[in-house]
Amino acid sequence: MIIRHLLTALALLGGTLADQQQPNFIIIYTDDLGYNDLSCYGSKSIRTPHIDRMTQQGVMLLDFYATSASCTPSRAALMTGSYPGRVGLNNVLMPDSKDKKTGAVLGLNPSETTIAEVLQSTGYSTACIGKWHLGDAPEFMPNNHGFDYYFGIPYSNDMIPPRFPDLPLMRNQEVLEVNPDQDTLTKRFTEEALQFIKQNQKSPFFLYLAHPMPHRPCHASAEFLKRFSEEQLKKIGPTADKESRDLLYPASIEEIDWSTGQILQQIEELGLDQNTLVIFTSDNGPKVGSAKPLSGKKGSVLEGGHRVPAVVQWKGQIPAGGKSSQLITGMDLLPTFAKLAGATLDRSLDIDGADVSAYLTADSTREPVARTFFYDHGGRALRHGQWKLHQNGKKLYNLAKDPGERRNVSAQYPEKVVELTSLMEEVLLDLDQHSRPAGTLPATMTH
């Protein structure tokens, strides 16, 4: 069942960390990275030594879910701790996206409380660096959603001419350039992130580093292309030629791994690693890469569309070298960070995430607690504990034994079909009765 009025249930233990230093938080968010696209998650062709090192110093989350199988909805859930349908953003936003019925310009409602605003309210410096994709009107951009600083692109890197307007690279509300060289974006965003950390090392900070890669069209700096022959590189077309650039997918990820290493090295050199929680994950499953052993990819209700790699490191707090099968979602980060920061949240805040700090800091052998997760992209499904039911009630899977969803056991467990069908009906009713609208601006307004 969806956890509503969660903050009341947790008793909002604001102030429990009053005698402790507030931790820093870093979310490294990739775009369209598959469950099998890191060497620590089984890839044989992509080398990710820095992320692998995170697993040795922290915990791998084997059942971590992006809340949607596509960009905008997943990011809306991350920012608000709520299902995308609860905040009116179940679909991907295009540049200057408009409501089909009213013509109103759409984005993340300024009335929503974001993870950045929660932390900002308790003294954190906040930065969003990279891809935003929650509306590109000024009212919907990061500076109006709790981020002190923004450097990045407002939507996906494939939304470029001639189909779309020029892609702006922005610092706060200022457009620095249009249609930037995408080969350089990972490096430029990394440099900005390192600068933000250095400038804010004396006080608590929240860094949301949202790489636009390895989303198609794939790009990487020249030094990460050495794995390819000259003949292979000659076949790669311009940015608009997505298919030819799929070759660069491993290089895009390996550069992100380099970037992650730079971040981890800096917090260590500055003496911040004992007081900084870093999570590396993805917004949804792969378009190009692999989600093995899961079935499905980006846009799918199958596990490969929603279950993504996630590694969390916090030296001295999270036991090193662990693997956890506890179901955790991107929605859980808001209430978890709030708890760890000692933030007091509005008890009326209606969200779906839960404080999972106890599961991050616990021994990874701890038995997972049965939780419920609702899939609402590429179809509908519901997971409760180890069981997953697709909406038509004809497909039931035991994910503990069959993560690839290949053996339908609905006939063997009719009582589970009934139980999960009832839970899904509760979820749908709750979302229908307690959803909030997306942000809208009059169609005549421009930016």
Short mmCIF file of C-alpha atoms in Angstrom, two decimals:
data_model
loop_
_atom_site.label_atom_id
_atom_site.label_comp_id
_atom_site.label_asym_id
_atom_site.label_seq_id
_atom_site.Cartn_x
_atom_site.Cartn_y
_atom_site.Cartn_z
CA MET A 1 0.00 0.00 0.00
CA ILE A 2 1.22 3.52 -0.70
CA ILE A 3 2.66 5.12 2.40
CA ARG A 4 0.63 8.29 2.86
CA HIS A 5 1.16 10.84 5.60
CA LEU A 6 4.45 9.03 6.05
CA LEU A 7 5.99 11.86 7.98
CA THR A 8 3.44 11.53 10.74
CA ALA A 9 4.09 7.81 10.96
CA LEU A 10 7.78 8.47 11.38
CA ALA A 11 7.05 11.02 14.11
CA LEU A 12 9.42 13.38 12.31
CA LEU A 13 12.38 12.92 14.55
CA GLY A 14 13.63 16.39 13.76
CA GLY A 15 16.49 17.41 15.98
CA THR A 16 17.73 13.87 16.61
CA LEU A 17 20.99 14.85 14.96
CA ALA A 18 21.26 18.14 16.80
CA ASP A 19 24.45 17.08 18.54
CA GLN A 20 25.96 15.69 15.35
CA GLN A 21 27.33 17.33 12.25
CA GLN A 22 24.84 17.46 9.39
CA PRO A 23 26.01 15.15 6.59
CA ASN A 24 26.57 16.30 3.05
CA PHE A 25 24.56 14.59 0.30
CA ILE A 26 25.60 13.87 -3.28
CA ILE A 27 23.28 12.23 -5.82
CA ILE A 28 25.06 11.14 -8.99
CA TYR A 29 22.22 10.52 -11.41
CA THR A 30 22.84 8.96 -14.81
CA ASP A 31 20.48 8.85 -17.77
CA ASP A 32 19.31 5.51 -19.25
CA LEU A 33 21.92 3.36 -17.48
CA GLY A 34 21.07 -0.35 -17.43
CA TYR A 35 21.19 -2.75 -14.50
CA ASN A 36 24.03 -4.68 -16.18
CA ASP A 37 26.03 -1.67 -17.41
CA LEU A 38 28.58 -1.44 -14.58
CA SER A 39 31.32 -3.98 -14.02
CA CYS A 40 30.22 -4.36 -10.39
CA TYR A 41 26.75 -5.33 -11.67
CA GLY A 42 28.15 -7.88 -14.08
CA SER A 43 29.19 -6.05 -17.24
CA LYS A 44 32.08 -7.70 -19.05
CA SER A 45 32.57 -4.92 -21.59
CA ILE A 46 32.31 -1.72 -19.53
CA ARG A 47 35.04 -0.86 -17.01
CA THR A 48 33.91 1.12 -13.96
CA PRO A 49 36.69 0.84 -11.34
CA HIS A 50 35.66 3.92 -9.34
CA ILE A 51 32.05 2.85 -8.94
CA ASP A 52 33.29 -0.67 -8.18
CA ARG A 53 35.37 0.86 -5.38
CA MET A 54 32.22 2.48 -4.03
CA THR A 55 30.72 -0.99 -3.61
CA GLN A 56 33.78 -2.03 -1.60
CA GLN A 57 33.38 0.97 0.68
CA GLY A 58 29.59 1.04 0.79
CA VAL A 59 26.58 -1.02 -0.22
CA MET A 60 25.13 -2.23 -3.51
CA LEU A 61 21.36 -1.93 -3.62
CA LEU A 62 20.17 -4.88 -5.69
CA ASP A 63 16.48 -3.93 -5.58
CA PHE A 64 16.61 -0.18 -6.14
CA TYR A 65 13.87 1.28 -8.32
CA ALA A 66 13.64 4.40 -10.43
CA THR A 67 10.02 5.40 -9.98
CA SER A 68 9.36 5.48 -13.70
CA ALA A 69 10.85 3.99 -16.84
CA SER A 70 11.41 7.42 -18.43
CA CYS A 71 13.11 10.72 -17.73
CA THR A 72 10.69 13.39 -16.50
CA PRO A 73 8.46 11.18 -14.31
CA SER A 74 11.47 9.57 -12.62
CA ARG A 75 13.03 12.95 -11.83
CA ALA A 76 9.74 14.34 -10.56
CA ALA A 77 9.55 11.44 -8.11
CA LEU A 78 13.15 11.91 -7.01
CA MET A 79 12.62 15.60 -6.32
CA THR A 80 9.26 15.28 -4.51
CA GLY A 81 9.33 11.85 -2.86
CA SER A 82 6.04 11.12 -4.64
CA TYR A 83 4.83 8.96 -7.46
CA PRO A 84 4.87 10.87 -10.77
CA GLY A 85 1.11 10.47 -11.06
CA ARG A 86 0.67 12.15 -7.70
CA VAL A 87 2.40 15.31 -8.95
CA GLY A 88 0.86 15.31 -12.44
CA LEU A 89 4.02 14.43 -14.36
CA ASN A 90 3.54 10.94 -15.77
CA ASN A 91 4.83 11.89 -19.22
CA VAL A 92 8.09 13.15 -20.66
CA LEU A 93 8.23 16.92 -21.12
CA MET A 94 9.49 18.38 -24.38
CA PRO A 95 10.91 21.89 -24.76
CA ASP A 96 8.10 24.31 -23.99
CA SER A 97 5.73 21.38 -23.30
CA LYS A 98 2.06 22.30 -23.28
CA ASP A 99 -1.10 20.66 -22.03
CA LYS A 100 -2.90 19.20 -25.06
CA LYS A 101 -6.31 20.42 -23.90
CA THR A 102 -5.60 23.87 -22.49
CA GLY A 103 -2.33 24.82 -24.16
CA ALA A 104 -0.86 25.70 -20.76
CA VAL A 105 2.91 25.39 -20.39
CA LEU A 106 3.81 22.46 -18.10
CA GLY A 107 6.44 21.77 -15.47
CA LEU A 108 7.02 20.74 -11.86
CA ASN A 109 4.55 22.74 -9.79
CA PRO A 110 6.30 25.48 -7.77
CA SER A 111 4.03 24.55 -4.86
CA GLU A 112 5.73 21.14 -4.55
CA THR A 113 8.28 20.69 -1.78
CA THR A 114 11.49 19.32 -3.28
CA ILE A 115 14.38 17.51 -1.66
CA ALA A 116 16.49 20.63 -2.27
CA GLU A 117 13.98 22.87 -0.48
CA VAL A 118 13.87 20.52 2.50
CA LEU A 119 17.63 20.64 2.88
CA GLN A 120 17.91 24.33 2.03
CA SER A 121 15.50 25.10 4.87
CA THR A 122 17.89 23.57 7.37
CA GLY A 123 21.00 25.41 6.25
CA TYR A 124 22.27 23.44 3.27
CA SER A 125 23.84 24.98 0.17
CA THR A 126 22.27 23.29 -2.84
CA ALA A 127 23.31 22.81 -6.45
CA CYS A 128 21.82 21.12 -9.50
CA ILE A 129 24.42 20.41 -12.17
CA GLY A 130 23.50 18.68 -15.42
CA LYS A 131 20.13 17.71 -16.85
CA TRP A 132 16.94 19.06 -15.24
CA HIS A 133 13.95 18.00 -17.42
CA LEU A 134 11.11 19.15 -15.18
CA GLY A 135 9.95 22.10 -17.25
CA ASP A 136 12.03 24.78 -18.97
CA ALA A 137 10.04 27.91 -18.11
CA PRO A 138 11.87 29.98 -15.44
CA GLU A 139 9.13 29.21 -12.91
CA PHE A 140 9.87 25.49 -13.23
CA MET A 141 13.66 25.58 -13.30
CA PRO A 142 16.02 24.52 -10.46
CA ASN A 143 16.52 28.00 -8.98
CA ASN A 144 12.79 28.09 -8.28
CA HIS A 145 12.79 24.64 -6.69
CA GLY A 146 15.31 25.01 -3.90
CA PHE A 147 18.63 25.03 -5.73
CA ASP A 148 20.95 27.92 -4.96
CA TYR A 149 23.00 27.18 -8.04
CA TYR A 150 22.27 25.61 -11.41
CA PHE A 151 24.56 24.77 -14.31
CA GLY A 152 23.23 22.52 -17.00
CA ILE A 153 20.75 21.79 -19.76
CA PRO A 154 16.99 22.08 -19.18
CA TYR A 155 15.99 18.86 -20.94
CA SER A 156 17.37 15.79 -22.73
CA ASN A 157 20.47 15.98 -24.91
CA ASP A 158 18.57 14.60 -27.94
CA MET A 159 16.15 17.53 -27.95
CA ILE A 160 18.15 19.52 -30.47
CA PRO A 161 17.67 21.10 -33.91
CA PRO A 162 16.24 20.56 -36.42
CA ARG A 163 13.32 18.90 -34.63
CA PHE A 164 13.60 21.07 -31.52
CA PRO A 165 14.84 24.58 -30.67
CA ASP A 166 18.47 25.23 -29.81
CA LEU A 167 19.60 23.36 -26.68
CA PRO A 168 20.75 25.94 -24.11
CA LEU A 169 23.57 25.47 -21.62
CA MET A 170 22.64 27.60 -18.62
CA ARG A 171 24.11 29.00 -15.46
CA ASN A 172 21.20 29.79 -13.19
CA GLN A 173 18.80 31.71 -15.48
CA GLU A 174 21.46 32.84 -17.95
CA VAL A 175 21.99 31.09 -21.28
CA LEU A 176 25.75 30.75 -21.70
CA GLU A 177 25.69 29.08 -25.10
CA VAL A 178 23.43 27.03 -27.32
CA ASN A 179 23.98 23.57 -28.73
CA PRO A 180 27.15 22.98 -26.69
CA ASP A 181 29.71 20.39 -27.76
CA GLN A 182 28.24 17.32 -26.07
CA ASP A 183 31.60 15.54 -26.10
CA THR A 184 32.61 17.96 -23.33
CA LEU A 185 29.50 17.92 -21.13
CA THR A 186 30.51 15.18 -18.68
CA LYS A 187 33.85 16.87 -18.07
CA ARG A 188 32.33 20.36 -17.74
CA PHE A 189 29.66 19.20 -15.33
CA THR A 190 32.30 17.38 -13.29
CA GLU A 191 34.43 20.51 -13.05
CA GLU A 192 31.44 22.53 -11.87
CA ALA A 193 30.60 19.87 -9.28
CA LEU A 194 34.15 19.85 -7.93
CA GLN A 195 34.13 23.62 -7.66
CA PHE A 196 30.82 23.60 -5.76
CA ILE A 197 32.12 21.02 -3.28
CA LYS A 198 35.31 22.98 -2.68
CA GLN A 199 33.45 26.26 -2.20
CA ASN A 200 31.02 24.70 0.30
CA GLN A 201 33.31 22.36 2.21
CA LYS A 202 32.90 24.28 5.47
CA SER A 203 29.12 23.96 5.63
CA PRO A 204 26.56 21.25 4.76
CA PHE A 205 25.77 20.91 1.07
CA PHE A 206 23.54 18.96 -1.29
CA LEU A 207 24.85 18.28 -4.79
CA TYR A 208 22.57 16.82 -7.44
CA LEU A 209 24.85 15.87 -10.34
CA ALA A 210 22.56 14.69 -13.13
CA HIS A 211 24.60 13.50 -16.09
CA PRO A 212 22.80 13.67 -19.45
CA MET A 213 24.74 10.56 -20.52
CA PRO A 214 24.60 7.75 -21.55
CA HIS A 215 21.24 8.82 -23.02
CA ARG A 216 21.21 8.76 -26.82
CA PRO A 217 22.98 10.35 -28.66
CA CYS A 218 26.02 9.01 -26.79
CA HIS A 219 29.04 11.26 -26.36
CA ALA A 220 32.39 11.08 -24.59
CA SER A 221 35.64 13.01 -24.42
CA ALA A 222 38.42 12.02 -26.80
CA GLU A 223 40.49 10.29 -24.10
CA PHE A 224 37.71 7.77 -23.55
CA LEU A 225 37.51 6.75 -27.20
CA LYS A 226 40.80 4.85 -27.27
CA ARG A 227 38.95 1.51 -27.08
CA PHE A 228 37.72 2.11 -30.65
CA SER A 229 39.62 1.78 -33.90
CA GLU A 230 39.95 4.62 -36.40
CA GLU A 231 37.66 2.74 -38.76
CA GLN A 232 34.97 2.50 -36.08
CA LEU A 233 35.21 6.18 -35.20
CA LYS A 234 34.95 7.20 -38.87
CA LYS A 235 31.47 5.63 -38.98
CA ILE A 236 30.15 7.85 -36.19
CA GLY A 237 27.87 10.59 -37.41
CA PRO A 238 26.90 13.97 -35.93
CA THR A 239 24.91 14.35 -32.71
CA ALA A 240 21.60 13.92 -34.53
CA ASP A 241 22.68 10.48 -35.78
CA LYS A 242 21.74 8.47 -32.68
CA GLU A 243 22.22 5.03 -34.20
CA SER A 244 25.85 5.49 -35.22
CA ARG A 245 26.68 7.01 -31.85
CA ASP A 246 25.41 3.96 -29.94
CA LEU A 247 28.94 2.62 -30.41
CA LEU A 248 30.10 5.19 -27.85
CA TYR A 249 27.78 3.92 -25.10
CA PRO A 250 30.54 2.16 -23.12
CA ALA A 251 32.79 5.20 -23.41
CA SER A 252 30.03 7.47 -22.09
CA ILE A 253 29.70 5.27 -19.01
CA GLU A 254 33.43 4.97 -18.47
CA GLU A 255 33.74 8.76 -18.51
CA ILE A 256 30.95 8.97 -15.93
CA ASP A 257 32.92 6.47 -13.87
CA TRP A 258 35.97 8.75 -14.16
CA SER A 259 33.78 11.66 -13.06
CA THR A 260 32.57 9.69 -10.05
CA GLY A 261 36.18 8.97 -9.14
CA GLN A 262 36.97 12.68 -9.26
CA ILE A 263 34.09 13.44 -6.89
CA LEU A 264 35.09 10.70 -4.44
CA GLN A 265 38.74 11.72 -4.56
CA GLN A 266 37.91 15.32 -3.77
CA ILE A 267 35.68 14.60 -0.79
CA GLU A 268 38.42 12.32 0.54
CA GLU A 269 41.17 14.91 0.03
CA LEU A 270 39.04 17.58 1.72
CA GLY A 271 38.39 15.28 4.67
CA LEU A 272 34.65 15.12 3.92
CA ASP A 273 34.26 11.42 3.18
CA GLN A 274 33.32 10.56 6.76
CA ASN A 275 30.49 13.08 6.60
CA THR A 276 29.23 12.72 3.03
CA LEU A 277 26.63 10.27 1.77
CA VAL A 278 27.07 9.59 -1.96
CA ILE A 279 24.56 7.63 -4.01
CA PHE A 280 25.15 6.65 -7.63
CA THR A 281 22.13 5.50 -9.66
CA SER A 282 20.07 6.01 -12.85
CA ASP A 283 16.77 7.60 -13.81
CA ASN A 284 15.49 4.45 -15.57
CA GLY A 285 16.60 1.39 -17.48
CA PRO A 286 18.65 1.32 -20.69
CA LYS A 287 17.72 2.26 -24.23
CA VAL A 288 21.05 1.06 -25.61
CA GLY A 289 22.66 -1.02 -22.88
CA SER A 290 21.80 -4.15 -20.93
CA ALA A 291 19.50 -4.84 -17.98
CA LYS A 292 20.44 -8.52 -17.65
CA PRO A 293 19.36 -10.67 -15.90
CA LEU A 294 16.20 -8.56 -15.95
CA SER A 295 13.78 -8.43 -18.86
CA GLY A 296 12.74 -5.20 -20.55
CA LYS A 297 14.41 -1.86 -21.11
CA LYS A 298 13.59 1.84 -20.88
CA GLY A 299 9.87 2.47 -21.20
CA SER A 300 8.91 -1.03 -20.06
CA VAL A 301 6.83 -2.13 -17.08
CA LEU A 302 9.21 -5.09 -16.84
CA GLU A 303 11.99 -4.98 -14.25
CA GLY A 304 14.61 -3.78 -16.71
CA GLY A 305 12.73 -0.54 -17.21
CA HIS A 306 12.52 0.35 -13.52
CA ARG A 307 15.13 -1.55 -11.51
CA VAL A 308 18.49 0.20 -11.83
CA PRO A 309 21.98 -0.05 -10.36
CA ALA A 310 22.49 1.90 -7.14
CA VAL A 311 25.52 2.15 -4.88
CA VAL A 312 25.64 4.14 -1.63
CA GLN A 313 28.80 5.14 0.21
CA TRP A 314 29.15 6.91 3.56
CA LYS A 315 32.35 6.01 5.33
CA GLY A 316 31.93 5.11 8.96
CA GLN A 317 28.13 4.97 8.72
CA ILE A 318 27.31 2.47 5.97
CA PRO A 319 29.01 -0.94 6.41
CA ALA A 320 31.56 -1.55 3.66
CA GLY A 321 31.20 -4.24 1.03
CA GLY A 322 27.52 -4.99 1.55
CA LYS A 323 24.78 -6.07 -0.83
CA SER A 324 21.18 -5.33 0.08
CA SER A 325 18.00 -6.82 -1.39
CA GLN A 326 15.78 -4.36 0.45
CA LEU A 327 13.32 -2.69 -1.93
CA ILE A 328 14.26 1.00 -2.04
CA THR A 329 13.13 3.67 -4.52
CA GLY A 330 14.19 7.11 -5.65
CA MET A 331 11.20 8.49 -3.73
CA ASP A 332 12.82 7.37 -0.48
CA LEU A 333 15.73 9.79 -0.76
CA LEU A 334 13.75 12.88 0.27
CA PRO A 335 12.49 11.53 3.63
CA THR A 336 15.78 9.70 4.23
CA PHE A 337 17.93 12.78 3.68
CA ALA A 338 15.48 14.83 5.77
CA LYS A 339 15.84 12.41 8.67
CA LEU A 340 19.63 12.34 8.46
CA ALA A 341 19.83 16.13 8.20
CA GLY A 342 17.53 16.63 11.17
CA ALA A 343 14.98 18.45 9.03
CA THR A 344 11.50 19.02 10.39
CA LEU A 345 9.01 18.44 7.60
CA ASP A 346 5.45 19.61 7.28
CA ARG A 347 3.29 16.80 8.67
CA SER A 348 0.70 17.49 5.99
CA LEU A 349 3.20 16.72 3.24
CA ASP A 350 1.68 13.84 1.29
CA ILE A 351 4.46 11.70 -0.16
CA ASP A 352 5.07 8.06 -1.04
CA GLY A 353 8.69 7.58 -0.04
CA ALA A 354 9.94 6.30 3.31
CA ASP A 355 12.94 6.95 5.51
CA VAL A 356 15.22 4.00 4.72
CA SER A 357 18.28 5.21 6.64
CA ALA A 358 18.05 2.21 8.98
CA TYR A 359 18.41 -0.15 6.03
CA LEU A 360 21.35 1.74 4.56
CA THR A 361 23.31 1.75 7.80
CA ALA A 362 22.35 -1.79 8.84
CA ASP A 363 24.26 -4.98 8.21
CA SER A 364 23.43 -6.08 4.67
CA THR A 365 22.47 -9.55 5.91
CA ARG A 366 19.39 -8.04 7.54
CA GLU A 367 16.22 -9.65 6.22
CA PRO A 368 14.39 -7.32 3.78
CA VAL A 369 11.09 -5.87 4.92
CA ALA A 370 8.16 -6.39 2.54
CA ARG A 371 7.31 -3.11 0.82
CA THR A 372 5.01 -2.17 -2.02
CA PHE A 373 6.02 -0.53 -5.29
CA PHE A 374 3.67 0.55 -8.07
CA TYR A 375 4.84 0.54 -11.71
CA ASP A 376 3.03 3.00 -13.95
CA HIS A 377 5.02 3.27 -17.17
CA GLY A 378 4.80 0.96 -20.16
CA GLY A 379 1.84 -0.67 -18.44
CA ARG A 380 0.94 -1.10 -14.80
CA ALA A 381 2.14 -3.59 -12.23
CA LEU A 382 2.61 -3.86 -8.48
CA ARG A 383 5.32 -5.46 -6.39
CA HIS A 384 4.79 -6.46 -2.79
CA GLY A 385 7.67 -8.21 -1.13
CA GLN A 386 9.03 -10.72 -3.63
CA TRP A 387 5.82 -10.90 -5.69
CA LYS A 388 5.01 -8.86 -8.79
CA LEU A 389 1.62 -8.77 -10.50
CA HIS A 390 0.90 -7.19 -13.87
CA GLN A 391 -2.35 -5.27 -13.99
CA ASN A 392 -4.42 -7.70 -16.02
CA GLY A 393 -3.96 -10.23 -13.18
CA LYS A 394 -2.79 -12.90 -15.59
CA LYS A 395 0.94 -12.56 -14.93
CA LEU A 396 2.44 -13.14 -11.50
CA TYR A 397 6.15 -13.51 -10.86
CA ASN A 398 8.28 -14.41 -7.86
CA LEU A 399 11.10 -11.94 -8.33
CA ALA A 400 13.29 -13.59 -5.70
CA LYS A 401 13.44 -16.72 -7.86
CA ASP A 402 12.69 -15.22 -11.26
CA PRO A 403 13.96 -11.62 -11.62
CA GLY A 404 13.73 -11.97 -15.40
CA GLU A 405 9.94 -12.45 -15.24
CA ARG A 406 9.99 -15.57 -17.38
CA ARG A 407 7.89 -18.00 -15.32
CA ASN A 408 4.30 -16.91 -14.80
CA VAL A 409 3.05 -18.52 -11.58
CA SER A 410 -0.42 -16.95 -11.37
CA ALA A 411 -2.11 -20.34 -11.69
CA GLN A 412 -0.06 -21.76 -8.82
CA TYR A 413 -0.68 -18.84 -6.45
CA PRO A 414 -4.21 -17.51 -7.03
CA GLU A 415 -4.31 -16.11 -3.49
CA LYS A 416 -1.35 -13.86 -4.33
CA VAL A 417 -3.13 -12.64 -7.45
CA VAL A 418 -6.12 -11.66 -5.30
CA GLU A 419 -3.92 -10.01 -2.65
CA LEU A 420 -1.87 -7.95 -5.08
CA THR A 421 -4.91 -7.04 -7.19
CA SER A 422 -6.51 -5.59 -4.06
CA LEU A 423 -3.34 -3.65 -3.21
CA MET A 424 -3.16 -2.23 -6.72
CA GLU A 425 -6.76 -1.10 -6.53
CA GLU A 426 -5.94 0.71 -3.29
CA VAL A 427 -2.96 2.41 -4.91
CA LEU A 428 -4.97 3.53 -7.92
CA LEU A 429 -7.78 4.85 -5.75
CA ASP A 430 -5.34 6.73 -3.55
CA LEU A 431 -3.61 8.33 -6.52
CA ASP A 432 -6.96 9.26 -8.03
CA GLN A 433 -8.20 10.90 -4.83
CA HIS A 434 -4.99 12.51 -3.60
CA SER A 435 -3.05 13.66 -6.64
CA ARG A 436 -1.79 17.18 -7.26
CA PRO A 437 -1.61 19.04 -10.57
CA ALA A 438 1.52 19.75 -12.54
CA GLY A 439 2.59 23.35 -12.69
CA THR A 440 0.96 25.35 -15.46
CA LEU A 441 1.50 28.74 -17.03
CA PRO A 442 -0.85 30.56 -19.40
CA ALA A 443 -0.23 29.58 -23.01
CA THR A 444 0.53 33.18 -23.89
CA MET A 445 3.55 33.30 -21.59
CA THR A 446 6.96 32.79 -23.20
CA HIS A 447 10.43 32.47 -21.83
#
